[in-house]
Tab-separated table of C-alpha atoms and ligand atoms in Angstrom:
chain	number	residue	atom	x	y	z
E	151	UNK	CA	-18.950	15.312	-1.720
E	152	UNK	CA	-17.445	14.172	1.524
E	153	UNK	CA	-19.216	13.006	4.616
E	154	UNK	CA	-17.641	13.710	7.981
E	155	UNK	CA	-13.875	13.392	7.637
E	156	UNK	CA	-14.092	10.438	5.243
E	157	UNK	CA	-14.355	10.511	1.470
E	158	UNK	CA	-17.547	8.662	0.554
E	159	UNK	CA	-15.794	5.631	-0.984
E	160	UNK	CA	-13.613	5.448	2.124
E	161	UNK	CA	-16.656	4.643	4.223
E	162	UNK	CA	-17.310	1.660	1.919
E	163	UNK	CA	-13.674	0.583	2.260
E	164	UNK	CA	-13.677	0.949	6.049
E	165	UNK	CA	-16.833	-1.130	6.155
E	166	UNK	CA	-15.194	-3.810	3.983
E	167	UNK	CA	-12.144	-3.841	6.271
E	168	UNK	CA	-14.399	-4.257	9.303
E	169	UNK	CA	-16.449	-7.037	7.684
E	170	UNK	CA	-13.289	-8.906	6.620
E	171	UNK	CA	-11.124	-8.286	9.671
E	172	UNK	CA	-11.090	-11.973	10.643
E	173	UNK	CA	-9.135	-12.673	7.455
E	174	UNK	CA	-5.505	-11.475	7.707
E	175	UNK	CA	-5.278	-11.483	3.903
E	176	UNK	CA	-7.828	-8.669	3.760
E	177	UNK	CA	-4.859	-6.328	4.345
E	178	UNK	CA	-3.047	-7.642	1.256
E	179	UNK	CA	-3.383	-5.388	-1.747
E	180	UNK	CA	-2.086	-5.735	-5.301
E	181	UNK	CA	-0.060	-2.697	-6.320
E	182	UNK	CA	0.554	-2.036	-10.017
E	183	UNK	CA	3.296	0.284	-11.230
E	184	UNK	CA	4.641	1.072	-14.681
E	185	UNK	CA	8.316	0.197	-15.092
E	186	UNK	CA	10.907	2.289	-16.907
E	187	UNK	CA	10.204	0.361	-20.148
E	188	UNK	CA	6.534	1.390	-19.909
E	189	UNK	CA	5.453	-2.128	-18.929
E	190	UNK	CA	3.115	-3.001	-16.035
E	191	UNK	CA	4.433	-4.739	-12.907
E	192	UNK	CA	2.179	-5.902	-10.091
E	193	UNK	CA	2.921	-7.264	-6.651
E	194	UNK	CA	1.298	-7.800	-3.253
E	195	UNK	CA	1.842	-5.269	-0.466
E	196	UNK	CA	0.342	-4.769	2.987
E	197	UNK	CA	-2.150	-1.978	3.679
E	198	UNK	CA	-0.744	-0.159	6.737
E	199	UNK	CA	-3.601	2.253	7.319
E	200	UNK	CA	-4.771	5.700	6.363
E	201	UNK	CA	-3.056	8.934	7.281
E	202	UNK	CA	-5.235	10.386	10.011
E	203	UNK	CA	-8.215	12.415	8.782
E	204	UNK	CA	-7.375	11.793	5.136
E	205	UNK	CA	-8.033	9.089	2.574
E	206	UNK	CA	-4.287	8.678	1.892
E	207	UNK	CA	-3.142	5.071	2.112
E	208	UNK	CA	0.207	4.057	3.608
E	209	UNK	CA	2.298	1.096	2.557
E	210	UNK	CA	5.884	0.173	3.442
E	211	UNK	CA	8.668	-0.796	1.141
E	212	UNK	CA	12.419	-1.181	0.796
E	213	UNK	CA	13.950	1.856	-0.898
E	214	UNK	CA	16.161	-0.511	-2.927
E	215	UNK	CA	13.228	-2.472	-4.393
E	216	UNK	CA	12.300	-2.273	-8.068
E	217	UNK	CA	8.970	-0.522	-7.491
E	218	UNK	CA	10.763	2.517	-6.047
E	219	UNK	CA	12.559	3.149	-9.324
E	220	UNK	CA	9.187	2.905	-11.097
E	221	UNK	CA	7.558	5.368	-8.711
E	222	UNK	CA	10.368	7.867	-9.143
E	223	UNK	CA	9.669	7.943	-12.894
E	224	UNK	CA	5.865	7.460	-12.875
E	225	UNK	CA	3.878	8.450	-9.813
E	226	UNK	CA	0.539	7.121	-11.088
E	227	UNK	CA	-0.293	3.691	-9.693
E	228	UNK	CA	-3.308	1.457	-9.275
E	229	UNK	CA	-4.098	-0.869	-6.419
E	230	UNK	CA	-6.571	-3.725	-6.587
E	231	UNK	CA	-8.092	-5.076	-3.399
E	232	UNK	CA	-10.452	-8.018	-3.106
E	233	UNK	CA	-12.401	-8.773	0.051
E	234	UNK	CA	-13.390	-12.447	-0.002
E	235	UNK	CA	-15.843	-12.361	2.886
E	236	UNK	CA	-17.977	-9.525	1.543
E	237	UNK	CA	-17.180	-10.311	-2.118
E	238	UNK	CA	-16.200	-6.843	-3.232
E	239	UNK	CA	-13.315	-5.300	-5.130
E	240	UNK	CA	-11.816	-1.832	-4.930
E	241	UNK	CA	-9.593	-0.567	-7.741
E	242	UNK	CA	-7.957	2.628	-6.610
E	243	UNK	CA	-5.971	4.929	-8.887
E	244	UNK	CA	-3.662	7.211	-6.959
E	245	UNK	CA	-0.603	9.406	-7.031
E	246	UNK	CA	2.261	7.881	-5.059
E	247	UNK	CA	4.652	9.826	-2.853
E	248	UNK	CA	7.816	8.185	-1.543
E	249	UNK	CA	8.905	8.955	1.989
E	250	UNK	CA	12.529	7.927	2.414
E	251	UNK	CA	15.091	8.854	5.047
E	252	UNK	CA	15.723	12.244	3.388
E	253	UNK	CA	12.099	13.349	3.701
E	254	UNK	CA	12.089	15.852	6.578
E	255	UNK	CA	8.336	16.658	6.394
E	256	UNK	CA	7.244	13.104	7.148
E	257	UNK	CA	10.049	12.141	9.549
E	258	UNK	CA	7.650	11.529	12.442
E	259	UNK	CA	5.257	9.473	10.366
E	260	UNK	CA	8.132	7.295	9.123
E	261	UNK	CA	9.409	6.769	12.707
E	262	UNK	CA	5.908	5.945	13.948
E	263	UNK	CA	5.482	3.283	11.272
E	264	UNK	CA	8.929	1.827	12.002
E	265	UNK	CA	8.174	1.556	15.717
E	266	UNK	CA	4.997	-0.440	14.992
E	267	UNK	CA	6.840	-3.111	12.970
E	268	UNK	CA	7.607	-6.552	14.348
E	269	UNK	CA	11.274	-7.434	14.918
E	270	UNK	CA	11.132	-9.795	11.944
E	271	UNK	CA	9.793	-7.071	9.652
E	272	UNK	CA	12.419	-4.585	10.909
E	273	UNK	CA	15.178	-7.116	10.268
E	274	UNK	CA	14.169	-7.545	6.630
E	275	UNK	CA	15.162	-3.943	5.915
E	276	UNK	CA	18.770	-4.839	6.821
E	277	UNK	CA	18.905	-7.813	4.484
E	278	UNK	CA	20.963	-7.768	1.256
E	279	UNK	CA	19.524	-5.755	-1.635
E	280	UNK	CA	16.217	-7.209	-2.859
E	281	UNK	CA	16.221	-8.386	-6.455
E	282	UNK	CA	20.006	-8.872	-6.669
E	283	UNK	CA	21.544	-12.257	-7.441
E	284	UNK	CA	22.013	-14.255	-4.237
E	285	UNK	CA	25.756	-13.695	-3.885
E	286	UNK	CA	26.317	-15.341	-0.502
E	287	UNK	CA	26.643	-18.961	0.496
E	288	UNK	CA	24.109	-20.329	3.009
E	289	UNK	CA	26.083	-19.628	6.255
E	290	UNK	CA	26.976	-16.111	5.067
E	291	UNK	CA	23.371	-15.453	4.102
E	292	UNK	CA	22.069	-16.735	7.436
E	293	UNK	CA	24.523	-14.511	9.272
E	294	UNK	CA	23.410	-11.467	7.322
E	295	UNK	CA	19.670	-12.023	7.763
E	296	UNK	CA	20.051	-12.692	11.488
E	297	UNK	CA	19.966	-9.023	12.456
E	298	UNK	CA	21.106	-8.060	15.963
E	299	UNK	CA	18.544	-6.284	18.215
E	300	UNK	CA	20.828	-3.237	18.640
E	301	UNK	CA	20.932	-2.845	14.852
E	302	UNK	CA	17.194	-3.085	14.278
E	303	UNK	CA	16.421	-0.607	17.053
E	304	UNK	CA	17.538	2.120	14.635
E	305	UNK	CA	15.435	2.895	11.570
E	306	UNK	CA	16.949	1.225	8.545
E	307	UNK	CA	18.024	3.693	5.874
E	308	UNK	CA	16.173	1.424	3.420
E	309	UNK	CA	12.799	1.702	5.140
E	310	UNK	CA	10.402	3.844	3.107
E	311	UNK	CA	6.751	4.687	3.163
E	312	UNK	CA	4.716	4.966	0.015
E	313	UNK	CA	1.779	7.311	0.496
E	314	UNK	CA	-1.020	6.842	-2.009
E	315	UNK	CA	-3.306	9.791	-2.666
E	316	UNK	CA	-6.392	8.397	-4.463
E	317	UNK	CA	-8.135	10.228	-7.302
E	318	UNK	CA	-10.378	7.483	-8.716
E	319	UNK	CA	-12.057	4.491	-7.081
E	320	UNK	CA	-13.969	1.694	-8.811
E	321	UNK	CA	-16.012	-0.288	-6.288
E	322	UNK	CA	-17.542	-3.560	-7.496
E	323	UNK	CA	-19.832	-5.611	-5.262
E	324	UNK	CA	-20.681	-9.158	-6.257
E	325	UNK	CA	-24.120	-8.916	-4.720
E	326	UNK	CA	-26.979	-11.203	-5.641
E	327	UNK	CA	-29.084	-11.303	-7.819
E	328	UNK	CA	-27.088	-8.614	-9.683
E	329	UNK	CA	-23.765	-6.942	-9.118
E	330	UNK	CA	-23.297	-3.291	-8.268
E	331	UNK	CA	-20.533	-0.992	-9.425
E	332	UNK	CA	-19.773	2.593	-8.507
E	333	UNK	CA	-17.120	4.994	-9.761
E	334	UNK	CA	-15.853	7.760	-7.502
E	335	UNK	CA	-13.758	10.559	-8.990
E	336	UNK	CA	-12.035	13.495	-7.415
E	337	UNK	CA	-12.927	16.872	-8.956
E	338	UNK	CA	-10.958	19.563	-7.174
E	339	UNK	CA	-11.756	18.880	-3.509
E	340	UNK	CA	-15.007	17.053	-4.227
E	341	UNK	CA	-15.560	13.361	-4.688
E	342	UNK	CA	-18.339	12.703	-7.242
E	343	UNK	CA	-19.775	9.287	-7.831
E	344	UNK	CA	-21.992	7.494	-10.277
E	345	UNK	CA	-23.407	4.005	-10.525
E	346	UNK	CA	-22.381	2.142	-13.687
E	347	UNK	CA	-23.243	-1.193	-15.253
E	348	UNK	CA	-21.212	-3.896	-13.536
S	137	FMN	C1	1.615	-11.426	1.506
S	137	FMN	C2	2.704	-10.523	0.977
S	137	FMN	C3	2.849	-9.257	1.520
S	137	FMN	C4	3.852	-8.411	1.038
S	137	FMN	N1	3.954	-7.149	1.568
S	137	FMN	C5	4.865	-6.291	1.047
S	137	FMN	C6	4.900	-4.929	1.487
S	137	FMN	O1	4.126	-4.485	2.342
S	137	FMN	N2	5.822	-4.113	0.918
S	137	FMN	C7	6.681	-4.554	-0.049
S	137	FMN	O2	7.484	-3.745	-0.525
S	137	FMN	N3	6.670	-5.834	-0.490
S	137	FMN	C8	5.780	-6.699	0.026
S	137	FMN	N4	5.735	-7.999	-0.413
S	137	FMN	C9	6.721	-8.433	-1.423
S	137	FMN	C10	6.301	-7.912	-2.796
S	137	FMN	O3	5.165	-8.628	-3.268
S	137	FMN	C11	7.446	-7.974	-3.824
S	137	FMN	O4	7.869	-9.315	-3.985
S	137	FMN	C12	8.642	-7.126	-3.411
S	137	FMN	O5	8.225	-5.907	-2.826
S	137	FMN	C13	9.534	-6.815	-4.613
S	137	FMN	O6	8.764	-6.156	-5.582
S	137	FMN	P1	9.396	-5.147	-6.645
S	137	FMN	O7	10.661	-5.776	-7.156
S	137	FMN	O8	8.361	-5.001	-7.696
S	137	FMN	O9	9.671	-3.846	-5.928
S	137	FMN	C14	4.741	-8.851	0.027
S	137	FMN	C15	4.568	-10.130	-0.514
S	137	FMN	C16	3.572	-10.947	-0.055
S	137	FMN	C17	3.427	-12.317	-0.672
């Protein structure tokens, strides 16, 4: 059950993005992974868009970050996205694919995303390994995070995309006088949906 090139839930999400576009935080999404001990870990990431003509969601991350190790062992993730202006939540279960520097199929997509980053964002991919103990004194640290333009013009080896391929979407709207909640599930190539009690 698709309509045009968009999965049906994607139209709701695109509408939410449009309604909330004045709020920069509407692009912030909570991404939950399962760590190698089987425990949940959640953090905020930035929604970077859909892959053209699909409902696959792109986010960026540092290949050295903890979540990458989780995704290598467990590709199922969930994201949770709240839109304050329109008062609605999307919980999206998806399979995650990592696109690192060795991924030849998505080389162009990775370069495109790199070229759209601000200089500050590019620089962060040359910083010391995230999550490690701060091993430098302040001047050393400042020198290392002050990345030269000629360095950041090349794609950092640490820059990775995470492509999320959704298979279940739970859309809750805090409408008045009662809330509305829909579940969308992928069956083969078809998205089916049903309304459930909120
Ligand atoms: C507003 C905001 C946006 C963020 N965006 C990203 C992002 O797009 N990608 C990312 O990897 N981390 C992002 N972070 C940092 C993560 O929340 C997290 O601290 C970091 O990725 C390390 O997480 P990990 O150790 O679980 O991998 C963002 C943090 C905040 C507060």
